[in-house]
XYZ file of N, CA and C in Angstrom:
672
model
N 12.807 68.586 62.563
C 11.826 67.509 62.501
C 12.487 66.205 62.059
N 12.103 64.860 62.689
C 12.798 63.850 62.796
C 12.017 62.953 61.555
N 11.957 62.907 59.910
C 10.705 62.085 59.643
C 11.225 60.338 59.122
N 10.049 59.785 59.762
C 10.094 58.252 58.897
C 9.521 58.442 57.499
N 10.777 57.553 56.596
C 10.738 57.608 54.983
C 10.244 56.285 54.969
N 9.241 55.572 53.799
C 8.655 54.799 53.480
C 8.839 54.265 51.963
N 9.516 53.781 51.544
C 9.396 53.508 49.841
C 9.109 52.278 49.785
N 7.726 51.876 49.660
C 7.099 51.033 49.320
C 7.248 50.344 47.721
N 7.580 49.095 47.756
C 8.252 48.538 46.393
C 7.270 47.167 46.335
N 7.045 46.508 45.258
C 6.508 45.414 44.944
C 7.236 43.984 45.249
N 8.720 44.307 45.251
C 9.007 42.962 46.389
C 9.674 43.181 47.892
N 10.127 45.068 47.885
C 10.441 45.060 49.339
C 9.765 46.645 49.621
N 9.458 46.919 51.156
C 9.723 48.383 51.415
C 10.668 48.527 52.690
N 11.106 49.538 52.163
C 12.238 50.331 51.957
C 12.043 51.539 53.694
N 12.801 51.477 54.486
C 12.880 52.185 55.177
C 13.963 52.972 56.333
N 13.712 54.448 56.082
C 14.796 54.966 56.907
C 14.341 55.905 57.238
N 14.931 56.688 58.575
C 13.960 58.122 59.208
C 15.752 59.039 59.457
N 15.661 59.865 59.609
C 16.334 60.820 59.768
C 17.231 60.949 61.102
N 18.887 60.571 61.425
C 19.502 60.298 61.923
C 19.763 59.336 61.834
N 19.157 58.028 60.899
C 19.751 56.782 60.498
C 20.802 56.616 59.669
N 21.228 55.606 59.300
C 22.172 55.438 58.627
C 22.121 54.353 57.448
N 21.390 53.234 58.105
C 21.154 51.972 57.514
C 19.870 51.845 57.175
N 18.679 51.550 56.377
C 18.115 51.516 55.970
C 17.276 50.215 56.086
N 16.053 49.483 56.522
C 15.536 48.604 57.036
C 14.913 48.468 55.414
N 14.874 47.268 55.248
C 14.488 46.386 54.308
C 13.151 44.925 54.538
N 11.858 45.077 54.741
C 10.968 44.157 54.376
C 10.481 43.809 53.496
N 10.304 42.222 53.036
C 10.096 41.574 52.175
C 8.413 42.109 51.756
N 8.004 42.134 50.857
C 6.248 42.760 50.382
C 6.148 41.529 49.561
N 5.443 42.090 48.526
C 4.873 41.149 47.824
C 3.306 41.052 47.924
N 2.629 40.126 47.005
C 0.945 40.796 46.862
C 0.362 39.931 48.181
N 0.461 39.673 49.210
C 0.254 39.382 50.323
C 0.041 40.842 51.383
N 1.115 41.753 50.852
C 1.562 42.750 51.824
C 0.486 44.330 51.462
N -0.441 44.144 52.698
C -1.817 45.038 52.811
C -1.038 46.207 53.626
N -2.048 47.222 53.601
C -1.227 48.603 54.305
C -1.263 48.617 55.794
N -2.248 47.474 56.268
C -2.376 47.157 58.001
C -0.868 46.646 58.137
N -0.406 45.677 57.464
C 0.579 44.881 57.342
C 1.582 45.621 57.156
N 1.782 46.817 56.607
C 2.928 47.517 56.253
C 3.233 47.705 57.221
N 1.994 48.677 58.014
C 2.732 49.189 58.819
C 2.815 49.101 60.423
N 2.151 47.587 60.624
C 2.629 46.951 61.800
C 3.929 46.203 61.556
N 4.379 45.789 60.138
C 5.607 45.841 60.071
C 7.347 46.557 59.961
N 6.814 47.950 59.622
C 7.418 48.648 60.043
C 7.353 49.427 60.890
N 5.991 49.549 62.217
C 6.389 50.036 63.413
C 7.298 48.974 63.981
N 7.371 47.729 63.894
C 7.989 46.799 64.418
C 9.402 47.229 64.352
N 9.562 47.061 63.145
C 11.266 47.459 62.447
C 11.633 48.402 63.444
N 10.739 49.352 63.537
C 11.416 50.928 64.163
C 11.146 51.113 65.350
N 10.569 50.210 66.325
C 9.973 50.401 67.687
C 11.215 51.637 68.450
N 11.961 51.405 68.384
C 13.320 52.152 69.041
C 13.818 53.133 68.378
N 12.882 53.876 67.134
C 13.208 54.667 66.271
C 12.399 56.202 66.865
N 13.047 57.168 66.841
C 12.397 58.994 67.340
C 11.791 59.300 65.936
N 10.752 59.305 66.225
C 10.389 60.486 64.364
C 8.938 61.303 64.545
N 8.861 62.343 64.552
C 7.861 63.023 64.008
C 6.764 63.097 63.511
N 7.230 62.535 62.322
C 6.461 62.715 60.945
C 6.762 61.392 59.859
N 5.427 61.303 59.069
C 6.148 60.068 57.878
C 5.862 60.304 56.636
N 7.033 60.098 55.944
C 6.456 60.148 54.228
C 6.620 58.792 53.831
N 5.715 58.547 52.675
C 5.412 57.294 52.023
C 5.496 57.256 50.686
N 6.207 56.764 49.955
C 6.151 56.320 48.182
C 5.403 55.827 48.043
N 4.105 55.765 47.440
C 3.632 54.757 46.707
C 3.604 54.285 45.545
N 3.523 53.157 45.119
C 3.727 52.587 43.574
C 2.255 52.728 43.216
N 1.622 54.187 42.851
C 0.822 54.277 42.087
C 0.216 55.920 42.111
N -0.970 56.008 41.502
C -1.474 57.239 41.436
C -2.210 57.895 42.592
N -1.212 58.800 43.332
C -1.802 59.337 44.023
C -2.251 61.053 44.554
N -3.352 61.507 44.674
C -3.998 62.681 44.286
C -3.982 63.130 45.709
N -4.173 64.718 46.266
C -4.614 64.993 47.133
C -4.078 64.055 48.423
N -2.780 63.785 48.730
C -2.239 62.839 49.857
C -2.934 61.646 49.779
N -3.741 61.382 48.526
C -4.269 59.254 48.987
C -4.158 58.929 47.959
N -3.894 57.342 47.654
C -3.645 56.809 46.705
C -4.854 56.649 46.105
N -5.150 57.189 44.820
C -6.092 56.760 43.949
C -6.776 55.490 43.623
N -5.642 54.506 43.473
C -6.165 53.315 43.050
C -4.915 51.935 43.368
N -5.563 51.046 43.590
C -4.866 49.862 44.371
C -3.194 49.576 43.512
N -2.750 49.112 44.287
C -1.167 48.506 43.603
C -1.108 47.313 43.116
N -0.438 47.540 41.889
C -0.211 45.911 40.944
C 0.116 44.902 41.845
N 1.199 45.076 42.443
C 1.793 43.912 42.750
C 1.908 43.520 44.013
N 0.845 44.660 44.896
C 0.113 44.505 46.639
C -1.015 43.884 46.436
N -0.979 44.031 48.202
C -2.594 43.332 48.994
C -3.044 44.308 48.396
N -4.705 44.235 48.815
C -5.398 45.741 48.466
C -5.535 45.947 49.541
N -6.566 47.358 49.778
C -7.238 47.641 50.795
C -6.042 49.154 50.892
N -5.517 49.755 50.050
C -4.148 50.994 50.075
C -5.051 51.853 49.907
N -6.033 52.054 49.304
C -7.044 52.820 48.627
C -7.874 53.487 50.467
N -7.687 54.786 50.727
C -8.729 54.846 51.525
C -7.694 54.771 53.172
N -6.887 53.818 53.317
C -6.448 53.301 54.265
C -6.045 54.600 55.434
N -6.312 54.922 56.321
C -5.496 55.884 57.721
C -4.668 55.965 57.632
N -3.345 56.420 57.133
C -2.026 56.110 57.586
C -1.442 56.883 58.911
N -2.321 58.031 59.040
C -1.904 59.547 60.138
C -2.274 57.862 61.295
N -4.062 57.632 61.179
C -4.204 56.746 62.793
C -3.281 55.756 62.649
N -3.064 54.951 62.072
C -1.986 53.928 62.042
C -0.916 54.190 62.608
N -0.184 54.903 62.107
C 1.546 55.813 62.859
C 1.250 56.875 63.395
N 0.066 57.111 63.975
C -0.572 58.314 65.017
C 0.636 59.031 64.982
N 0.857 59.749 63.659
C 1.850 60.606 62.982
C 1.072 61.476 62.497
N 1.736 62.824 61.657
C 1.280 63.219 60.043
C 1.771 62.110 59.388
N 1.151 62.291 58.349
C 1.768 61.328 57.071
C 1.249 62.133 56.311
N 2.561 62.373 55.022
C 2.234 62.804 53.693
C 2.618 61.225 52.835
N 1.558 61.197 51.862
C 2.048 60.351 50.729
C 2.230 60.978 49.330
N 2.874 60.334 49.001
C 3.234 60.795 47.454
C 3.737 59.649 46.749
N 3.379 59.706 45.671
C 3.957 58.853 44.301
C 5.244 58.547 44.439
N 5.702 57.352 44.580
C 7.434 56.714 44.586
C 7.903 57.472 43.726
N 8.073 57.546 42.563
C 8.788 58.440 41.735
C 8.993 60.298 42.051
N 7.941 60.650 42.550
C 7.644 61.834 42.816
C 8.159 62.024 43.979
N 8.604 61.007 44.755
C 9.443 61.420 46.329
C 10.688 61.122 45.795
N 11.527 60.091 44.825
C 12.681 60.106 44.230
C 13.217 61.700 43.554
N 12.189 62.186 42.592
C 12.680 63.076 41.880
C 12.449 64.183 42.885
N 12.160 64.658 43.818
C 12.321 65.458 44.691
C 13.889 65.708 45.504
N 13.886 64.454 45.866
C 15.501 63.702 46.134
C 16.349 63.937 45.314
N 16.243 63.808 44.061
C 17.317 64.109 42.745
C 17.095 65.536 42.659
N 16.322 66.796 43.037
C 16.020 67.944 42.575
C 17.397 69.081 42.698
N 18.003 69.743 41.912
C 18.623 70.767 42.038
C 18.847 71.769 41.072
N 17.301 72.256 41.142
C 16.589 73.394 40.700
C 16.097 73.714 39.540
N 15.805 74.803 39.038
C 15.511 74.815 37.498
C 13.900 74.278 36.921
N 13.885 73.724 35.981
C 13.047 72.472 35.401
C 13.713 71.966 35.310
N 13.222 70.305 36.207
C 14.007 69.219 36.127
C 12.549 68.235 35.655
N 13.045 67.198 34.892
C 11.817 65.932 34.337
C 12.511 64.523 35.224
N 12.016 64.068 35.731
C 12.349 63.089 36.356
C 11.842 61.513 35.665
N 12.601 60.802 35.209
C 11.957 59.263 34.619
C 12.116 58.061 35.462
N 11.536 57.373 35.909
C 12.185 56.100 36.942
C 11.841 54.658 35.798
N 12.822 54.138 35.100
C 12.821 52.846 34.540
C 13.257 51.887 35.275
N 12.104 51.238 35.241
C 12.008 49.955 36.380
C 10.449 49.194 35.666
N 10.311 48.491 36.647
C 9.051 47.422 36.088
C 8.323 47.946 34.869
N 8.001 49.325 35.071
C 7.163 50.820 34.591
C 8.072 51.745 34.337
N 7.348 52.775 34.191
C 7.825 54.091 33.890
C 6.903 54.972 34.716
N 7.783 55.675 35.812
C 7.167 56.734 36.843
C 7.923 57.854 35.803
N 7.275 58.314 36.845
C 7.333 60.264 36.007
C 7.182 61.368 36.628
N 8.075 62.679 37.352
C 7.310 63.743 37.975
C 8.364 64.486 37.316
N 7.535 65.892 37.593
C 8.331 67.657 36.969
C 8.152 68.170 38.147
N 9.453 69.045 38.152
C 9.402 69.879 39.196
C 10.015 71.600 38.620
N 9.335 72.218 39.042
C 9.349 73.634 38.145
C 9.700 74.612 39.597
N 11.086 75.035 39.701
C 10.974 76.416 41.132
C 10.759 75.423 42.244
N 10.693 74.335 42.475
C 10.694 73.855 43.656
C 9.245 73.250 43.573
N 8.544 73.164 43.056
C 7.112 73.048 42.617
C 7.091 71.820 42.276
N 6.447 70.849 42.826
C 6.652 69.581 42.282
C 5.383 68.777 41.828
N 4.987 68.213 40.600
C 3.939 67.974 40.436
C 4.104 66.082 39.749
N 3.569 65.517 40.639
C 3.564 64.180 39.441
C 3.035 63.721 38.212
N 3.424 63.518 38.005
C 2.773 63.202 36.310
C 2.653 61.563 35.836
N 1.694 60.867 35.260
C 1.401 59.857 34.400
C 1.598 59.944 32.976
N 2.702 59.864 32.484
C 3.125 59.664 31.133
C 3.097 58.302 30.576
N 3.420 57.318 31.785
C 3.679 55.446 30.900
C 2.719 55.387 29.928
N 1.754 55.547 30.260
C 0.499 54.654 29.228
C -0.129 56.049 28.087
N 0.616 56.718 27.487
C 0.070 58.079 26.767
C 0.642 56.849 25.353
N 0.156 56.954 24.502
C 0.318 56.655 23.094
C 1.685 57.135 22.840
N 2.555 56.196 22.230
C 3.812 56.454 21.442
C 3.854 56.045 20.213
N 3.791 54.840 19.654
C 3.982 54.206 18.608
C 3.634 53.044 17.982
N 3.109 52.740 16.818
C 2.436 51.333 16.547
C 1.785 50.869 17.729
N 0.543 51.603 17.931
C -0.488 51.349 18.793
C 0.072 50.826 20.607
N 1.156 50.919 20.978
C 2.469 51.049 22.112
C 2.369 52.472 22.631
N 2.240 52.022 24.268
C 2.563 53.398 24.710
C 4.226 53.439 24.961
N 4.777 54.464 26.129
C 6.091 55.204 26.301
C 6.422 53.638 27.513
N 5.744 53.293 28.165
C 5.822 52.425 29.412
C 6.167 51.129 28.200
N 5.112 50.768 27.199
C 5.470 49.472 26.311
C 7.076 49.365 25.794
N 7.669 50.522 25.530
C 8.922 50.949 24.874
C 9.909 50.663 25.914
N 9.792 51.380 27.110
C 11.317 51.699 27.462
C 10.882 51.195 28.996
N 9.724 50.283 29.418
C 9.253 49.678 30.883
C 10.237 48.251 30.702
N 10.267 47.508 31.862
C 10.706 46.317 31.440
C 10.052 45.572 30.342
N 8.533 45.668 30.230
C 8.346 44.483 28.608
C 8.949 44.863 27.840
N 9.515 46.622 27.415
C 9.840 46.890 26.512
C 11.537 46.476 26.357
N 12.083 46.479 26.992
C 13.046 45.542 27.386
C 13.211 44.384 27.200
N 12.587 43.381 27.360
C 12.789 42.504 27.570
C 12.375 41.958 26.062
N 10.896 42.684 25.052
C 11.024 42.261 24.117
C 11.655 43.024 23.116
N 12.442 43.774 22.996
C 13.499 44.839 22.423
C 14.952 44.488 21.925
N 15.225 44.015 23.594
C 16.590 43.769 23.731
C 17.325 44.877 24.269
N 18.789 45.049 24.904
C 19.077 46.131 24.993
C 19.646 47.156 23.983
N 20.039 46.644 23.125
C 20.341 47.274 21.993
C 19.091 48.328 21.486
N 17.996 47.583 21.187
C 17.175 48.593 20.632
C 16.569 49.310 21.800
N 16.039 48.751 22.645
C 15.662 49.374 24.376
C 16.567 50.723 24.572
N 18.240 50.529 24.340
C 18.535 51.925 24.807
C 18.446 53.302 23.629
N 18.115 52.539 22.910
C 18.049 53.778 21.502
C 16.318 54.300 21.076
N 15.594 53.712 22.312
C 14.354 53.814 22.323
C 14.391 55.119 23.386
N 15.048 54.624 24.908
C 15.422 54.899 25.823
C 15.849 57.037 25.347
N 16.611 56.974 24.573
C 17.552 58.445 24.112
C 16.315 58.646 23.533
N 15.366 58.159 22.331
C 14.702 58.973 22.084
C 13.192 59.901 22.537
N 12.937 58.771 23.512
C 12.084 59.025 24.175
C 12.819 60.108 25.004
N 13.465 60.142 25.740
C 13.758 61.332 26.831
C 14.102 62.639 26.523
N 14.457 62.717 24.994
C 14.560 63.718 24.132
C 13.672 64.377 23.781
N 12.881 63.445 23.544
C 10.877 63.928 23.107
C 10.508 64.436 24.502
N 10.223 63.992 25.822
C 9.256 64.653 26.596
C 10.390 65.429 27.119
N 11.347 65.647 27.254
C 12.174 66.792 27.596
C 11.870 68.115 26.828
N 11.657 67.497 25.486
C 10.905 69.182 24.793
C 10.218 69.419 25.065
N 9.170 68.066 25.398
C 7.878 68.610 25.497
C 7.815 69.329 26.717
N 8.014 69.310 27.837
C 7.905 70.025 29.050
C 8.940 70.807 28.938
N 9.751 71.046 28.047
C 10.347 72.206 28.571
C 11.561 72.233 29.423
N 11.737 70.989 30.128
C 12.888 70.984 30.787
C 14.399 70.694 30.877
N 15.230 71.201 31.822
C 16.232 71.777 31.853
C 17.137 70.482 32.041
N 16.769 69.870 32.467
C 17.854 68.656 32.628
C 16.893 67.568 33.228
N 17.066 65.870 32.749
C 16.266 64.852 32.994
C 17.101 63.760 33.865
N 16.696 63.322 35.192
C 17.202 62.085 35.726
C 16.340 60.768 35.647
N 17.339 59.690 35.228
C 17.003 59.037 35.249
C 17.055 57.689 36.488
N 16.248 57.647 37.034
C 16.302 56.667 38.089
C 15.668 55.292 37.851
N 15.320 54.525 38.878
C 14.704 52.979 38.585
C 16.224 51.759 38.248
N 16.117 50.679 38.882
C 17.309 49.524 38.527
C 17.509 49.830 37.109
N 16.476 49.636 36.016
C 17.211 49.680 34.646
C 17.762 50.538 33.961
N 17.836 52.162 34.488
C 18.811 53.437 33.677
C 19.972 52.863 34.563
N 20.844 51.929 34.712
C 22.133 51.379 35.381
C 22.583 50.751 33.611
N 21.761 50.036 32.823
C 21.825 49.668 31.670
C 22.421 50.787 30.452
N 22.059 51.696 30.958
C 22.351 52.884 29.560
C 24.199 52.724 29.582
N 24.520 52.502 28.252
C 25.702 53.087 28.092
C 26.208 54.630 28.219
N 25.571 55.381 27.455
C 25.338 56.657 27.298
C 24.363 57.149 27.927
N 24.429 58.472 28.476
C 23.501 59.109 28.464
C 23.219 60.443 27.590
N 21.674 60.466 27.213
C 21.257 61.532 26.418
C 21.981 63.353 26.833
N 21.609 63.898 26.333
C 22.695 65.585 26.568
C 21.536 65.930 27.575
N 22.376 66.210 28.630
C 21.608 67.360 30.218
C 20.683 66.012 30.813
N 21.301 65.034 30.741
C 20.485 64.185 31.754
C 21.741 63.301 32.411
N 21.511 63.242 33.946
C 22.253 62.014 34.289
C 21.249 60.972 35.081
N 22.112 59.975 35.760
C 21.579 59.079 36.577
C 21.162 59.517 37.877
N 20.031 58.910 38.262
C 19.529 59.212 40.057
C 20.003 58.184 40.397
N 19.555 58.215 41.963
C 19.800 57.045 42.909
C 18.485 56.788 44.092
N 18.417 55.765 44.320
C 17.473 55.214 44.546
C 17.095 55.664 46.181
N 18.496 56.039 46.980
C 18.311 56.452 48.308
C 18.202 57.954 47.935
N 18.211 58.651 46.888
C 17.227 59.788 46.678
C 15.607 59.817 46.878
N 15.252 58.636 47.173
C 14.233 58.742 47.588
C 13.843 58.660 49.175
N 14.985 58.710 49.794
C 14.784 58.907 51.500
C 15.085 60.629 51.685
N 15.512 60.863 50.732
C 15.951 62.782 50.530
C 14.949 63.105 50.311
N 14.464 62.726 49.398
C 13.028 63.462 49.187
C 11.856 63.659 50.050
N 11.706 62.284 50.733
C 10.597 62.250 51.779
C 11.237 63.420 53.310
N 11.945 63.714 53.354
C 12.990 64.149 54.374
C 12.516 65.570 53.946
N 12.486 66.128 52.649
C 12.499 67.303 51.981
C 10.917 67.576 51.770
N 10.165 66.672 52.067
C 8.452 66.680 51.844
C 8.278 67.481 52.958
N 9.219 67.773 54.279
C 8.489 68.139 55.219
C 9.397 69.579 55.631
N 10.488 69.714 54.411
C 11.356 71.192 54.613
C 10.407 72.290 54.169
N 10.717 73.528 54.615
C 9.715 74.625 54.711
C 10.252 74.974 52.495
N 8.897 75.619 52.124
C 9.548 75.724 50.513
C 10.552 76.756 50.392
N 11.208 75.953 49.735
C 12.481 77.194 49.238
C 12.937 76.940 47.623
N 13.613 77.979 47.021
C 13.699 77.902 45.739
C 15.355 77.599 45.600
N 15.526 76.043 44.868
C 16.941 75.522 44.790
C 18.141 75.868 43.316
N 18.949 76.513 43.801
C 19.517 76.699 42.286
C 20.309 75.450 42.029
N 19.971 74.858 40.758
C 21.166 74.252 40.064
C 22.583 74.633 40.106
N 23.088 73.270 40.940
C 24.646 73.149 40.462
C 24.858 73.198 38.906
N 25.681 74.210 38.721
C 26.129 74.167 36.869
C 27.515 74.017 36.933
C-alpha cells in the first residue's frame, strides 16, 4: 500500500507518501482551513500514486476526528470529510501520536514532543494510545505544558527549563510505567543531557508512523 503522510503544523504542513524521497513543505498559518489543506496538497501531489492517507493533527483527536479546532488554524477541522476530499481512506491521528509511532521499538515506550506544547502518546505491545498530559496540574498552580512548553522556556530560561525538562520525564515515566521515553518536537535539540533510557526522536518519524498506521499489527521488539 502506497500511503500519503500529512503532518499538519501551525506554520507549515508537512508532506510525503511512500516511494518519495523529498518531502513537500506548505506554508499554513491561521488562514489555513482543511478545504484549503487539502486542495493544497492535492495540488503539491497531483503526479503522486497513493492509496491511502494519514494525517497529524495538532490537537485532540478521538475515534479518527478531531475533537476540537486548532490554535493556530482556520477552523472548520472539526467534522470536516477528509475520506470525500482525497476520495481516499484517511486515518487521522494526533501529530504526536503519529511521531511516537514512528519512534516505536517496542516494549513500553512514553513518547513527549517539546515544541510550542507538550504532545504526549504511550504505546504498550504495539498498542498505541494518545494521551493529554500538557495541561494536568504540576506545580504552583502550573501545569507540565506551563514548565517544559515553550512559555515555560522562554520564562525559565534554559538553564532551569532543562532541569525541569529531567524532572518531569522522570515523573511520568514512573508513572506509566515505561520502558524508555523519546523525546521529540524542535526544543528536546536544547537538552544537553539526556535523562537515563530516553533518547531523542526525529521529526520525519512522523512520515514512519503514518506509513505504519496502515501496516497489518505486529508486536515490535526493542533494539537493546
Amino acid at each position: 500500500m502506497k500511503v500519503l503522510v500529512i503532518d499538519v503544523g501551525g506554520t507549515h504542513v508537512k508532506v510525503l507518501a511512500t516511494g518519495h524521497q523529498r518531502r513537500v513543505e506548505i506554508p499554513s498559518g491561521p488562514r489555513m482551513t482543511p478545504a484549503k489543506m487539502v486542495s493544497k496538497v492535492r495540488a503539491a501531489t497531483a503526479d503522486w500514486k497513493y492509496d491511502a492517507v494519514s494525517i497529524g493533527y495538532p490537537g485532540v483527536v478521538v475515534h479518527g476526528h478531531p475533537l476540537g479546532e486548532p490554535r493556530h488554524l482556520g477552523s472548520g477541522w472539526v467534522g470536516f470529510d477528509f475520506k470525500k476530499a482525497f476520495r481516499r481512506p484517511v486515518k487521522v491521528v494526533n501529530d504526536a501520536a503519529m511521531q511516537a509511532l514512528g519512534s516505536y521499538e517496542g516494549d513500553r515506550m512514553l513518547f513527549l514532543g517539546l515544541g510550542t506544547g507538550l504532545g504526549s502518546a504511550l504505546i504498550v505491545d504495539n498498542v498505541l494510545e494518545p494521551m493529554e498530559l500538557a495541561h494536568l496540574p504540576y506545580k504552583k498552580g502550573r501545569s507540565y505544558e506551563d514548565y517544559i512548553g515553550l512559555s515555560g522556556l522562554e520564562r525559565l530560561g534554559k538553564r532551569r527549563w532543562r532541569r525541569e525538562v529531567k524532572s518531569i520525564v522522570q515523573l511520568l515515566k514512573t508513572a506509566v510505567q515505561a520502558d524508555y521515553v523519546v523525546l521529540g518536537g524542535g526544543n528536546a535539540r536544547l537538552l544537553k543531557t539526556l535523562p537515563p533510557d530516553t533518547r531523542l526522536g526525529d521529526n520525519a518519524n512522523a512520515f514512519r508512523g503514518g506509513i505504519r498506521l496502515w501496516a497489518p499489527p505486529r508486536r515490535r521488539t526493542r533494539r537493546r
